[in-house]
Coordinates of C-alpha atoms in Angstrom, one line a residue:
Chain A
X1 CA 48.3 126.0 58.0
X2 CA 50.8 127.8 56.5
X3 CA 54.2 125.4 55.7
X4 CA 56.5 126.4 58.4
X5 CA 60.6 125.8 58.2
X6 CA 60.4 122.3 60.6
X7 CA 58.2 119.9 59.3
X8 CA 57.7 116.8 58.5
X9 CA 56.8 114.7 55.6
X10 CA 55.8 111.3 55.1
X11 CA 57.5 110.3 58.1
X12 CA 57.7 106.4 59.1
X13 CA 59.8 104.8 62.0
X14 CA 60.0 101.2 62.4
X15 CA 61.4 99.3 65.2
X16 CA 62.5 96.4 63.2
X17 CA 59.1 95.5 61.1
X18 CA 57.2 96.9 63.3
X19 CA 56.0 100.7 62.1
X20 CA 55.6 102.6 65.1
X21 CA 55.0 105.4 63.2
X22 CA 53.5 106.1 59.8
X23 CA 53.4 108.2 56.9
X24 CA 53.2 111.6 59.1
X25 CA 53.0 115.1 57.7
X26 CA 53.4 117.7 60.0
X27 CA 54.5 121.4 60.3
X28 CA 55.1 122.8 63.6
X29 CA 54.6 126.7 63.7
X30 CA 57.0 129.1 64.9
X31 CA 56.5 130.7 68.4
X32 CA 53.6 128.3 69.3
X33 CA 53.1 125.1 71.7
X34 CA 52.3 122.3 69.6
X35 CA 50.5 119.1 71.8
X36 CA 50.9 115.7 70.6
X37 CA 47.7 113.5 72.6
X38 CA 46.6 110.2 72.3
X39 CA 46.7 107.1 74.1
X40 CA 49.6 105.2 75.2
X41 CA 51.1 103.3 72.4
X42 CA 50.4 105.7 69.8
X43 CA 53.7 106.6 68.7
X44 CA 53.7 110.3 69.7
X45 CA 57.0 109.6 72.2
X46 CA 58.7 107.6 69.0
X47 CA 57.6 110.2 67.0
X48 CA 59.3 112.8 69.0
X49 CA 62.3 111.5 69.4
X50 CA 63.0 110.9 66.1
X51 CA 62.5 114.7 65.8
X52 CA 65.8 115.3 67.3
X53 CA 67.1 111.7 65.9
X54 CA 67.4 110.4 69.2
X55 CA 65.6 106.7 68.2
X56 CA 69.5 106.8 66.7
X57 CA 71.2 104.5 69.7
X58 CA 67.7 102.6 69.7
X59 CA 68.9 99.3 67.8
X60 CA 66.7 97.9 65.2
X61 CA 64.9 101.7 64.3
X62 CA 64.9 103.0 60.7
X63 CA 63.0 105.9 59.6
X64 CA 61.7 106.7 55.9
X65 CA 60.4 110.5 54.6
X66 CA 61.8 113.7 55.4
X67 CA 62.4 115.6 58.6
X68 CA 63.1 119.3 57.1
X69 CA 64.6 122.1 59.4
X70 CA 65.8 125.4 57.7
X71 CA 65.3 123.4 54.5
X72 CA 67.7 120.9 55.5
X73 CA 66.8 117.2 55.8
X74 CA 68.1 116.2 59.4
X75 CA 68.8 112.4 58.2
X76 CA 70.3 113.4 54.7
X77 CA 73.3 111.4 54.9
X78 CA 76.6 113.9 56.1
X79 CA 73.9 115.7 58.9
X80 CA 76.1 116.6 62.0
X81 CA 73.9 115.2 65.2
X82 CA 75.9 116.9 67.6
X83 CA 75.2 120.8 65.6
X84 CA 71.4 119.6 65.1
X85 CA 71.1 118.7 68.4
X86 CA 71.9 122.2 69.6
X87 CA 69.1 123.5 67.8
X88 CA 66.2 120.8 69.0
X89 CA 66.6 120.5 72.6
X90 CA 64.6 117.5 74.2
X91 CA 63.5 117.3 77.9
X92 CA 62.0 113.5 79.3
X93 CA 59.7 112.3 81.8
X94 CA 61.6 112.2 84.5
X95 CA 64.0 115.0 85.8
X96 CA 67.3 112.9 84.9
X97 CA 69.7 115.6 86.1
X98 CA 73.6 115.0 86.4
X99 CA 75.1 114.1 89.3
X100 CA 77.0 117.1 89.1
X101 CA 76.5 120.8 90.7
X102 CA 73.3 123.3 89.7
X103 CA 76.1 125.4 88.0
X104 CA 77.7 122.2 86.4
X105 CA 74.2 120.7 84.9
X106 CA 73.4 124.0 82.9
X107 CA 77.4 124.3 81.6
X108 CA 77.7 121.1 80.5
X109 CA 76.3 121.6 77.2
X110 CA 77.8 125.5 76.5
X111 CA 81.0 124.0 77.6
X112 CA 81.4 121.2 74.9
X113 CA 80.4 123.6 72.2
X114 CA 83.5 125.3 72.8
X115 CA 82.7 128.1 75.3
X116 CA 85.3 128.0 77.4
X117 CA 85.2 131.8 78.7
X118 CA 84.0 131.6 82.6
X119 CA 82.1 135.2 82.4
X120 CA 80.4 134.0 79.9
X121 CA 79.6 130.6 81.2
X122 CA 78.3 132.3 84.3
X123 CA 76.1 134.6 82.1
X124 CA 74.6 131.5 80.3
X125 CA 73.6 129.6 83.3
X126 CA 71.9 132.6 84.8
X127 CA 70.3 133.3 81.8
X128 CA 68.7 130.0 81.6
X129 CA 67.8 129.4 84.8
X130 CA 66.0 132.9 85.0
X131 CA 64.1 131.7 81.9
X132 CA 63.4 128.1 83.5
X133 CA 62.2 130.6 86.5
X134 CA 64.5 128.7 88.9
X135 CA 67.0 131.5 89.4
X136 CA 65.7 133.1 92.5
X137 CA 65.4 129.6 94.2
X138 CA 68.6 127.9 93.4
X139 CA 71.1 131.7 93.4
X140 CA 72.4 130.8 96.1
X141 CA 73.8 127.7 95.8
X142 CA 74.7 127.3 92.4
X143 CA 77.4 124.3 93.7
X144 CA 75.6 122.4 95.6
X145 CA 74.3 119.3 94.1
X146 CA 71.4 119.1 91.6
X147 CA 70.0 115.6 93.1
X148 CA 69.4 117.9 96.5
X149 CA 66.7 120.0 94.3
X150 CA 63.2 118.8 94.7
X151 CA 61.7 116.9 92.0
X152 CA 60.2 120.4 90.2
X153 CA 63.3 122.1 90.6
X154 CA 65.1 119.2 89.0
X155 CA 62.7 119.0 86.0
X156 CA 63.2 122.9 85.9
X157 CA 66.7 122.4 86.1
X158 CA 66.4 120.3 82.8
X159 CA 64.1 122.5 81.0
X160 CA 67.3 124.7 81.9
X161 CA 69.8 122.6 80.5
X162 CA 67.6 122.1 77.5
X163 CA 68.0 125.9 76.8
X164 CA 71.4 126.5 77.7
X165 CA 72.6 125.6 74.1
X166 CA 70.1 128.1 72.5
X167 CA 67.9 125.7 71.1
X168 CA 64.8 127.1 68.3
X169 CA 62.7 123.9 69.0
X170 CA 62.5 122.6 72.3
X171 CA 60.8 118.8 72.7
X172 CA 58.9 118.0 75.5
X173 CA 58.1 114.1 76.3
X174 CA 55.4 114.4 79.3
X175 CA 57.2 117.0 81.7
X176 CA 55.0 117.0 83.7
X177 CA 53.5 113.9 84.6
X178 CA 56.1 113.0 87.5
X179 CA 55.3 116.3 89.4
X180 CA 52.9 117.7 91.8
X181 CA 50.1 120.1 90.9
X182 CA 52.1 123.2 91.9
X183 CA 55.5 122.1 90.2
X184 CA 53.1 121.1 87.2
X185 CA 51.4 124.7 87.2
X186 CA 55.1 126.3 87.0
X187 CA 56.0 124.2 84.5
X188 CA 53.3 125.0 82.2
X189 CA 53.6 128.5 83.2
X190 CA 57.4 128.3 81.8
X191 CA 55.7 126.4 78.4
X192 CA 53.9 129.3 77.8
X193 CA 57.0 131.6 78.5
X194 CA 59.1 129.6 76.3
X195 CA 57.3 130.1 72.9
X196 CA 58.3 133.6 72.7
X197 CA 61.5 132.4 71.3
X198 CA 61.1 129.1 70.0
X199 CA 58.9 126.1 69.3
X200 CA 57.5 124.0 71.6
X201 CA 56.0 120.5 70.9
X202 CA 54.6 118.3 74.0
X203 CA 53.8 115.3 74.6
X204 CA 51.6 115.1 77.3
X205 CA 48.3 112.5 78.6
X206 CA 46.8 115.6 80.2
X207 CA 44.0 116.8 78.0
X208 CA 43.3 120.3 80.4
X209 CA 47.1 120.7 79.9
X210 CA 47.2 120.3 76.5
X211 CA 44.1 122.5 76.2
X212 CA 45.6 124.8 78.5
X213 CA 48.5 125.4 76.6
X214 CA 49.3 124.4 73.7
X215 CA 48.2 126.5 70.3
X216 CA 48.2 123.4 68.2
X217 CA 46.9 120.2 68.8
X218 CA 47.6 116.7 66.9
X219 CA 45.7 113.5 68.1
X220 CA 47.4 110.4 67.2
X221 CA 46.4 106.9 67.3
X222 CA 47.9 103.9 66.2
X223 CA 50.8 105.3 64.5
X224 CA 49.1 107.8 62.9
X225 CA 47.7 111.4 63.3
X226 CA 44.4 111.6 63.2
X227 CA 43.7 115.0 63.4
X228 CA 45.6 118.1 63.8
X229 CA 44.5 121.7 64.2
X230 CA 44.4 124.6 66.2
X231 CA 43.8 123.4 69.4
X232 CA 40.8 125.3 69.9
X233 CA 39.2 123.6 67.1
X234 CA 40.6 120.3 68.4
X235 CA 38.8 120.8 71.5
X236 CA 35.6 122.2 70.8
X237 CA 34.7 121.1 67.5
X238 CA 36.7 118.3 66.2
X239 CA 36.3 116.5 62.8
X240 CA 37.0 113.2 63.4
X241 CA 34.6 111.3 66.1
X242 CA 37.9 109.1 67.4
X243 CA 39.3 112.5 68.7
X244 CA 35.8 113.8 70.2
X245 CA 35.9 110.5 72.0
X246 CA 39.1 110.5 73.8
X247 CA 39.5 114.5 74.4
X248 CA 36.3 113.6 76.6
X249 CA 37.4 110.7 78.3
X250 CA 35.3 108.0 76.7
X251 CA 37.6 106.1 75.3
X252 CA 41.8 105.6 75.8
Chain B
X1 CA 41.6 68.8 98.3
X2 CA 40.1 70.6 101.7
X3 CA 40.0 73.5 99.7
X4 CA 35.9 73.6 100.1
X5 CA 35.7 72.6 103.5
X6 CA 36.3 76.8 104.3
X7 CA 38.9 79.4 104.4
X8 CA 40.2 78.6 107.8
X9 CA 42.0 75.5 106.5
X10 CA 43.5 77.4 104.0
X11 CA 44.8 79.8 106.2
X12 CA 46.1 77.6 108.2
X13 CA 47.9 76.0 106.0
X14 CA 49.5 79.4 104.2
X15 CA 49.9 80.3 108.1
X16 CA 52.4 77.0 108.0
X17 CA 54.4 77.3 105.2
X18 CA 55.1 81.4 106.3
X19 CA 56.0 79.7 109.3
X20 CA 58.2 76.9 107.6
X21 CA 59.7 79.0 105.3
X22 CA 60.9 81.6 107.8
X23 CA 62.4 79.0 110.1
X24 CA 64.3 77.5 107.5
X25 CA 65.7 81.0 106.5
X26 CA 66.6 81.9 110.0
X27 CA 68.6 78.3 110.2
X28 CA 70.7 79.3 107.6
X29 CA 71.3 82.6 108.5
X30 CA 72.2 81.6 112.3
X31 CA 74.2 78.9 110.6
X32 CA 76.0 81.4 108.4
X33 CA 76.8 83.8 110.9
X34 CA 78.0 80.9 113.6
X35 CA 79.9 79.8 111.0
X36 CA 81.5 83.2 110.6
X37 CA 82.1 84.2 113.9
X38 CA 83.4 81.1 115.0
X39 CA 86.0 81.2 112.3
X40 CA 86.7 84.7 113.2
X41 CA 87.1 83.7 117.0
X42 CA 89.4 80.4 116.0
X43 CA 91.6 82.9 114.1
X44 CA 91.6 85.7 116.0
X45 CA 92.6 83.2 119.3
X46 CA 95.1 81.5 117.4
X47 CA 96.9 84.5 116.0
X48 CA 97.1 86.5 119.3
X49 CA 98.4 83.9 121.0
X50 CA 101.8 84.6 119.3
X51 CA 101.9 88.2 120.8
X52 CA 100.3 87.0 124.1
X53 CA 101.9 83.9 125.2
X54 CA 104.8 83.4 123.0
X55 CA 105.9 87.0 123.8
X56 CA 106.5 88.3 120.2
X57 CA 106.5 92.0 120.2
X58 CA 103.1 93.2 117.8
X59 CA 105.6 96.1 116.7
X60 CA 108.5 93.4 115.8
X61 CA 105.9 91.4 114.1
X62 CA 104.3 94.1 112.0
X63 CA 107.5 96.0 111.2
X64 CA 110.6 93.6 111.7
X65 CA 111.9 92.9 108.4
X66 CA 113.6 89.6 109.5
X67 CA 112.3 86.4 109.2
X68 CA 113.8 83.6 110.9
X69 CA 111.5 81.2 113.2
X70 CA 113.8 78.4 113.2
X71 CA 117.4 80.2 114.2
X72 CA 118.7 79.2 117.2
X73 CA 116.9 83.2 118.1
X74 CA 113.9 82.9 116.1
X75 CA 112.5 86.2 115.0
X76 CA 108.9 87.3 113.6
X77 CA 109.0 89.9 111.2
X78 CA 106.2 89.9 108.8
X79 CA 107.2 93.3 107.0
X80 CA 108.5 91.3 104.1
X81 CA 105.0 89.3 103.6
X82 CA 102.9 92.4 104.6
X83 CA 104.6 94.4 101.9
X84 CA 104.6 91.9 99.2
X85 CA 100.7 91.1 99.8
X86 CA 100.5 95.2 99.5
X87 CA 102.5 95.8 96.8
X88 CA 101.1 92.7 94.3
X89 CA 97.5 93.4 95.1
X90 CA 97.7 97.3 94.4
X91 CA 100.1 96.7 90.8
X92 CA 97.6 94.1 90.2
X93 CA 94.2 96.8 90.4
X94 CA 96.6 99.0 88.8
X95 CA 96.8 97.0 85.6
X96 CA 93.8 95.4 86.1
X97 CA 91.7 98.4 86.5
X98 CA 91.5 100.5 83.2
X99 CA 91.4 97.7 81.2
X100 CA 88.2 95.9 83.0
X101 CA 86.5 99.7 83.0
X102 CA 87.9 100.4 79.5
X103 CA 85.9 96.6 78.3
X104 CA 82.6 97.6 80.6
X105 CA 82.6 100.6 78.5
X106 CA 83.0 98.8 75.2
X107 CA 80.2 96.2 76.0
X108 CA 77.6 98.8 77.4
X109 CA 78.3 101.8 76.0
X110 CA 80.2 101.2 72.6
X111 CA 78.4 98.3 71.1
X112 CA 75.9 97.1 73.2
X113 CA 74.4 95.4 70.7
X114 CA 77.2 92.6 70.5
X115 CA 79.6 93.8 73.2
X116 CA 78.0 92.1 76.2
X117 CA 77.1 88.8 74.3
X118 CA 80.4 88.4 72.6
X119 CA 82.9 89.2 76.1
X120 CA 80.1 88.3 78.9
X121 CA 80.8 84.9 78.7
X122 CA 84.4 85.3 77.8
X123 CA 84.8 86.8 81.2
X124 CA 82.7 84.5 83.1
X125 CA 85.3 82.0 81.5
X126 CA 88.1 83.5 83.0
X127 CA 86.3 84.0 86.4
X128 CA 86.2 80.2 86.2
X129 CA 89.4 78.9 85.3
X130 CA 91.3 77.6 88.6
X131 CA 94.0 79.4 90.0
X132 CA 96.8 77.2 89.7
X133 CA 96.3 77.5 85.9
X134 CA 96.8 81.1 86.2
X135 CA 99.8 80.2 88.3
X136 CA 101.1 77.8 85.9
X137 CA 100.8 80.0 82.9
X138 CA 102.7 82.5 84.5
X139 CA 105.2 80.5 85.6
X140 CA 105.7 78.9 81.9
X141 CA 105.3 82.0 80.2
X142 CA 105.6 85.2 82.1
X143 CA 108.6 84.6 84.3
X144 CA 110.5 83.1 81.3
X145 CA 109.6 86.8 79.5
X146 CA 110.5 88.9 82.0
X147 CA 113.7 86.8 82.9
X148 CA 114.5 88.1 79.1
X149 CA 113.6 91.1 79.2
X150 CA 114.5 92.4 82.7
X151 CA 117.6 92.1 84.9
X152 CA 117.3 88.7 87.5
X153 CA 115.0 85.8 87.6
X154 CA 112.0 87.1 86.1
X155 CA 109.8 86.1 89.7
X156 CA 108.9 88.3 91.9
X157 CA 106.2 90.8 92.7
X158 CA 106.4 91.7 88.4
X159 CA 105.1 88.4 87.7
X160 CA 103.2 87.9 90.6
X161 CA 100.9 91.4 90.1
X162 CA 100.4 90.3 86.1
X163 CA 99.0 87.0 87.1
X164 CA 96.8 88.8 89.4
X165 CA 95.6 91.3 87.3
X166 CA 94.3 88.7 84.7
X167 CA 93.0 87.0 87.5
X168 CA 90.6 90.0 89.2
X169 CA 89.5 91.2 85.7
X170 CA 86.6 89.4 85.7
X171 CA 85.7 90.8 89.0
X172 CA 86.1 95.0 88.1
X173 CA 84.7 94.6 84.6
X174 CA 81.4 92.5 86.1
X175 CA 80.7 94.9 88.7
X176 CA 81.8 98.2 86.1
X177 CA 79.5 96.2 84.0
X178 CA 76.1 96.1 86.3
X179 CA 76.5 99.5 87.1
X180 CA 77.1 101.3 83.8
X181 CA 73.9 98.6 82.2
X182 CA 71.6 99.9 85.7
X183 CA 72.2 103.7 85.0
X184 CA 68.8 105.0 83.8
X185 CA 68.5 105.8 80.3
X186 CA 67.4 109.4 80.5
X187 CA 70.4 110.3 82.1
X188 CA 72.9 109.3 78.6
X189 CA 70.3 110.2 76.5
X190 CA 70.1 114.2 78.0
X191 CA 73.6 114.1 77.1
X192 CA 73.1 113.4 73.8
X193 CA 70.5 115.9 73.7
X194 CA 72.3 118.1 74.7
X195 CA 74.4 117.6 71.6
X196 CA 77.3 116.2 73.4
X197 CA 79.1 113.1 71.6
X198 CA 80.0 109.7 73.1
X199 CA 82.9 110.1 74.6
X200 CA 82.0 113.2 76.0
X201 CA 78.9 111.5 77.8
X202 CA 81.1 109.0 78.9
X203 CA 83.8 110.9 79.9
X204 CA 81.7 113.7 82.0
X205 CA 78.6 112.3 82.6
X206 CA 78.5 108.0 83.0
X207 CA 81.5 107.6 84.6
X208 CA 81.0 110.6 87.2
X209 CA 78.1 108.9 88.0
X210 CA 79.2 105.5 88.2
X211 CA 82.3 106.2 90.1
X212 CA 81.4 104.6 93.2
X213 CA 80.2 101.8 91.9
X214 CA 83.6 101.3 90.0
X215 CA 85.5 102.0 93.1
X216 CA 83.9 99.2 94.6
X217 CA 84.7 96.7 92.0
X218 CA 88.4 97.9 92.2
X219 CA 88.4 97.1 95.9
X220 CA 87.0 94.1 95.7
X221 CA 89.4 93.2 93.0
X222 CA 92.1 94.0 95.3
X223 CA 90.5 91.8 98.0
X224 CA 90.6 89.3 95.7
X225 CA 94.0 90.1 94.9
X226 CA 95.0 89.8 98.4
X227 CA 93.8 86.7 99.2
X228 CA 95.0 84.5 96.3
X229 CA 97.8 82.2 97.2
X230 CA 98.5 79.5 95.0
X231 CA 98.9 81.3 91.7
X232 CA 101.2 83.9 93.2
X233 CA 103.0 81.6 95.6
X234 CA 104.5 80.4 91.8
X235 CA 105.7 82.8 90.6
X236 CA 107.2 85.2 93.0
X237 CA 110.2 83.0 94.1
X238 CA 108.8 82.9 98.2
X239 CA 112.3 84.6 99.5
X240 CA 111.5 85.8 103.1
X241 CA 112.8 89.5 102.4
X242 CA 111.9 92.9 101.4
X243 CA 112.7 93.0 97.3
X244 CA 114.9 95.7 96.2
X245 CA 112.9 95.2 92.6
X246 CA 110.0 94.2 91.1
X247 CA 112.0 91.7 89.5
X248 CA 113.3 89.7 93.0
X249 CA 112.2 86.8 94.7
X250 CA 109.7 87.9 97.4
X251 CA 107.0 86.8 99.1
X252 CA 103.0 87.5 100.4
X253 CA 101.4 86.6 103.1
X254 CA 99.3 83.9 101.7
X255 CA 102.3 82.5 100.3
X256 CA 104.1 82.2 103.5
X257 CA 100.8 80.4 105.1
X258 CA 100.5 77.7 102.3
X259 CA 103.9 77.1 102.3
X260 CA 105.1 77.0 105.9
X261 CA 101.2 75.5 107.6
X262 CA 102.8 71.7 106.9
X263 CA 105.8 72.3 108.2
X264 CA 105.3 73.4 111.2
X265 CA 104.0 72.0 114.8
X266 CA 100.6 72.8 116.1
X267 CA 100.8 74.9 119.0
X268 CA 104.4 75.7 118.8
X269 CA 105.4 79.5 117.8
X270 CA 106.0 79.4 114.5
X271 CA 102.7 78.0 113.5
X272 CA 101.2 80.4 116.0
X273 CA 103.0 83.2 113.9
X274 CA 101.5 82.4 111.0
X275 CA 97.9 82.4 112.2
X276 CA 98.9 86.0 112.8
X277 CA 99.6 86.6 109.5
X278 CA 96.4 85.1 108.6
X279 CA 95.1 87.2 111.1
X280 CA 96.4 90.6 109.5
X281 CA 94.9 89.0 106.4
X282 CA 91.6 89.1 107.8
X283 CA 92.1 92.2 109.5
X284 CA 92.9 93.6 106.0
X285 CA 89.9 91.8 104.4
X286 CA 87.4 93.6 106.6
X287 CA 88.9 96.9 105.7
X288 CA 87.9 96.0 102.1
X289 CA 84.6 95.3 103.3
X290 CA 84.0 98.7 105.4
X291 CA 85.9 100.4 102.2
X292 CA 83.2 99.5 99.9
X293 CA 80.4 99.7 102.3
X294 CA 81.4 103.5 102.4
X295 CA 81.8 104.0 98.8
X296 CA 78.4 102.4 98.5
X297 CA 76.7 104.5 101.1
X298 CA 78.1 108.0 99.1
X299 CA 76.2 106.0 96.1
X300 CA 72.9 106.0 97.7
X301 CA 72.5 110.2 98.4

């Protein structure tokens, strides 16, 4: 694979002694959907979130290697979190929306990185719903609340938020496992979308999704990645038995 | 020991202890609410009596400013009490308010890590410490301050909303407390995703959220407030009138009540009058009560 501009290298986290995660090398490819798999426990989640440095306000977590984007090492002391975290956007589990208005949820972020301009505002959020696909659903009533959104909608909604700062790397941490079959479809639909302009990497349990839609797969176990590939490969013809067995269910 | 002589016995005997266990529960309940009720009838008889038996007008009573029960014409004007009991308990959640929010914040959202150890158990300090202590602090150290600092005795409704505030801080910042540490994480952590910094989260995304939830600590504060006697009976100079200042003698209801119940006659109208000023304060209580039951009800959409 050809070294990409965010990567990792040799990147441990521990929670206290305890190495969650260990000595990883990774390079996530431009424009593609990179799956993270394995069972629970793995450290794919802490893996992730130390992608965006979010394992930051976890007390007791330290991180050794590199995390490289543009070049840049996001821990290098002097790193602003607030400008990095513009660029890697992160969406959870669970549709956490504010308890604020549709409108107010996607402005939130725009509006503390200094665009105060209401035209512009309004184009943003209409922008980023339309490329969550929530637009035609929630036009309408952009004030209402965002808790009165079904649980899709909401996790759309977040996906929305996510982009509404322009992010080149978006992080996914199982966004679909709260949601129905149909909301589930839509939101891998919008995966797919998405990689047209930026990165993707998921976290998800869901071996058909992952093999749905992602063009990279890693498999990780214990802390570490076991494999990692195109997902293709990954799913038809893996190297490494451990993988074979859990893509096929026999074992995680 | 019958456990192998079949299921039935067993059964049976969780069948009992269902049983036990539900009785028992419903005793207390009923005792509870008896308990409740009856008190609310006793009071309710008692205060009422003034206005329906002794004649006092309810307007005179509410709104007189007057108080004389044992003139030669007694009159019943509790507008001096009323207002006192208003204007301490609301200075009180005034002061008290932002600072019990601003140390919730501290301990859960600034330093969590040694925040919540480190003031947790100061607070459940202050919580305990008995109310005539308060008093008496405030009456060796605040009223000699402000009688410094500001124009007359230094009691009054000043002194008597500073004692209070110390005295319902533990009350806001325990409930602004539970609700910041209950908020799911997610919701913070999108924030910070979202590249926003700490205060901003705070500022436009935890406390939006936890608004009623910090309403309904301030109330109950003020409830608290408004039913404390002793400490602010000593220090706000008991003088049956409407204060010009902050800084002049006045009075609350509670005050009034503790001060005047040994002095006067069962039965006779001046110790019917104040049952009707413990009646307003329990009128005034349950307001609290429906006030936060609403703010909690907006919580739950």
């Amino acid at each position: 694979m050809m070294q990409s501009t965010f990567r990792t290298e040799n990147l441990s986290v521990f929670y206290g002694k305890y190495e969650a995660v260990k000595n990883i090398d990774m390079n996530f490819p431009e424009q593609s959907v990179t799956a993270l798999i394995g069972p629970s426990g793995c450290g794919k989640s802490t893996f992730l979130r130390s992608l965006n440095r979010m394992n930051d306000n976890i007390e007791g977590s330290r991180i050794t290697g590199q995390i490289w984007i543009d070049g840049q090492d996001i821990n290098a002391p002097g790193t602003d979190v607030i400008e990095l975290r513009q660029k890697i956007g992160m969406v959870w589990q669970r549709p956490n929306p504010f308890y604020k208005s549709i409108y107010d949820n996607i402005a939130f972020g725009p509006k503390y990185h200094g665009i105060k301009d209401r035209k512009k505002l309004d184009e943003i959020v209409e922008s980023s719903l339309r490329k969550a696909a929530l637009w035609d659903e929630v036009k309408d009533r952009l004030k209402q609340s965002a808790l009165s959104l079904s649980g899709g909608q909401q996790q759309r909604l977040c996906i929305a938020r996510a982009l509404s700062v322009s992010p080149r790397i978006l992080l996914l941490d199982e966004p679909a496992s709260a949601l129905d079959p149909v909301s589930t479809a839509k939101v891998e639909e919008l995966i797919v979308e998405l990689k047209k302009e930026l990165s993707v990497v998921i976290v998800t349990h869901n071996m058909q999704q992952a093999a749905r839609i992602s063009d990279y797969s890693a498999y990780f176990y214990l802390g570490s990645v076991m494999e990692y590939d195109k997902t293709d490969i990954i799913f038809t013809n893996p190297t490494n038995p451990n993988t074979q067995e859990y893509i096929s269910g026999r074992f995680g | 020991m019958k456990s192998n002589n079949g299921s039935p016995v067993l059964i049976k005997k969780h069948h009992l202890e269902d049983w036990i266990g539900r009785i028992y529960t419903t005793f207390c309940v009923s005792l509870l609410v008896i308990v409740i009720v009856s008190m609310m009838y006793f009071v309710a008889s008692k205060g009422l009596t003034t206005f329906i038996k002794d004649g006092v007008n309810v307007g005179d009573f509410l709104f007189g400013t007057k108080w004389d029960p044992n003139g030669d014409n007694p009159v019943f004007g509790a507008l001096p009490f009323i207002v006192g009991s208003f204007a301490t308990s609301l200075l009180a959640a005034l002061i008290a308010s932002p600072l019990s929010i601003c140390a919730a914040l501290f301990m859960n959202e600034i330093v969590p890590s040694w925040g919540k150890r480190l003031l947790q158990p100061v607070i459940e300090l202050l919580a305990g410490i008995p109310s005539v202590v308060y008093g008496f602090v405030g009456l060796s150290v605040i009223v000699p301050l402000f009688r410094d600092v500001f124009p007359g005795q230094g009691i009054g409704i000043a002194a008597g909303s500073l004692v209070l505030s110390v005295m319902i801080l533990p009350t806001i910042t325990s409930i602004a407390s539970d609700a910041l540490s209950s908020l799911p994480k997610g919701l913070k952590e999108s924030s910070y995703a979202l590249g926003a910094t700490r205060w901003q989260t705070i500022y436009s995304v935890i406390i939006p959220t936890v608004m009623p939830s910090l309403l309904t600590g301030v109330v109950l504060g003020m409830a608290r407030a408004f039913g404390e006697a002793l400490a602010v009976q000593m220090v706000i100079g008991n003088a049956p009138h409407v204060p010009r200042s902050l800084f002049e003698s006045a009075s609350t209801l509670t005050s009034v009540i503790t001060l005047n119940m040994g002095n006067t006659v069962m039965g006779s109208v001046q110790n019917n009058a104040l049952w009707s000023m413990a009646l307003a304060l329990m009128v005034m209580t349950f307001i609290f009560v429906i006030v936060v039951r609403l703010l909690e009800r907006r919580h739950q959409l």
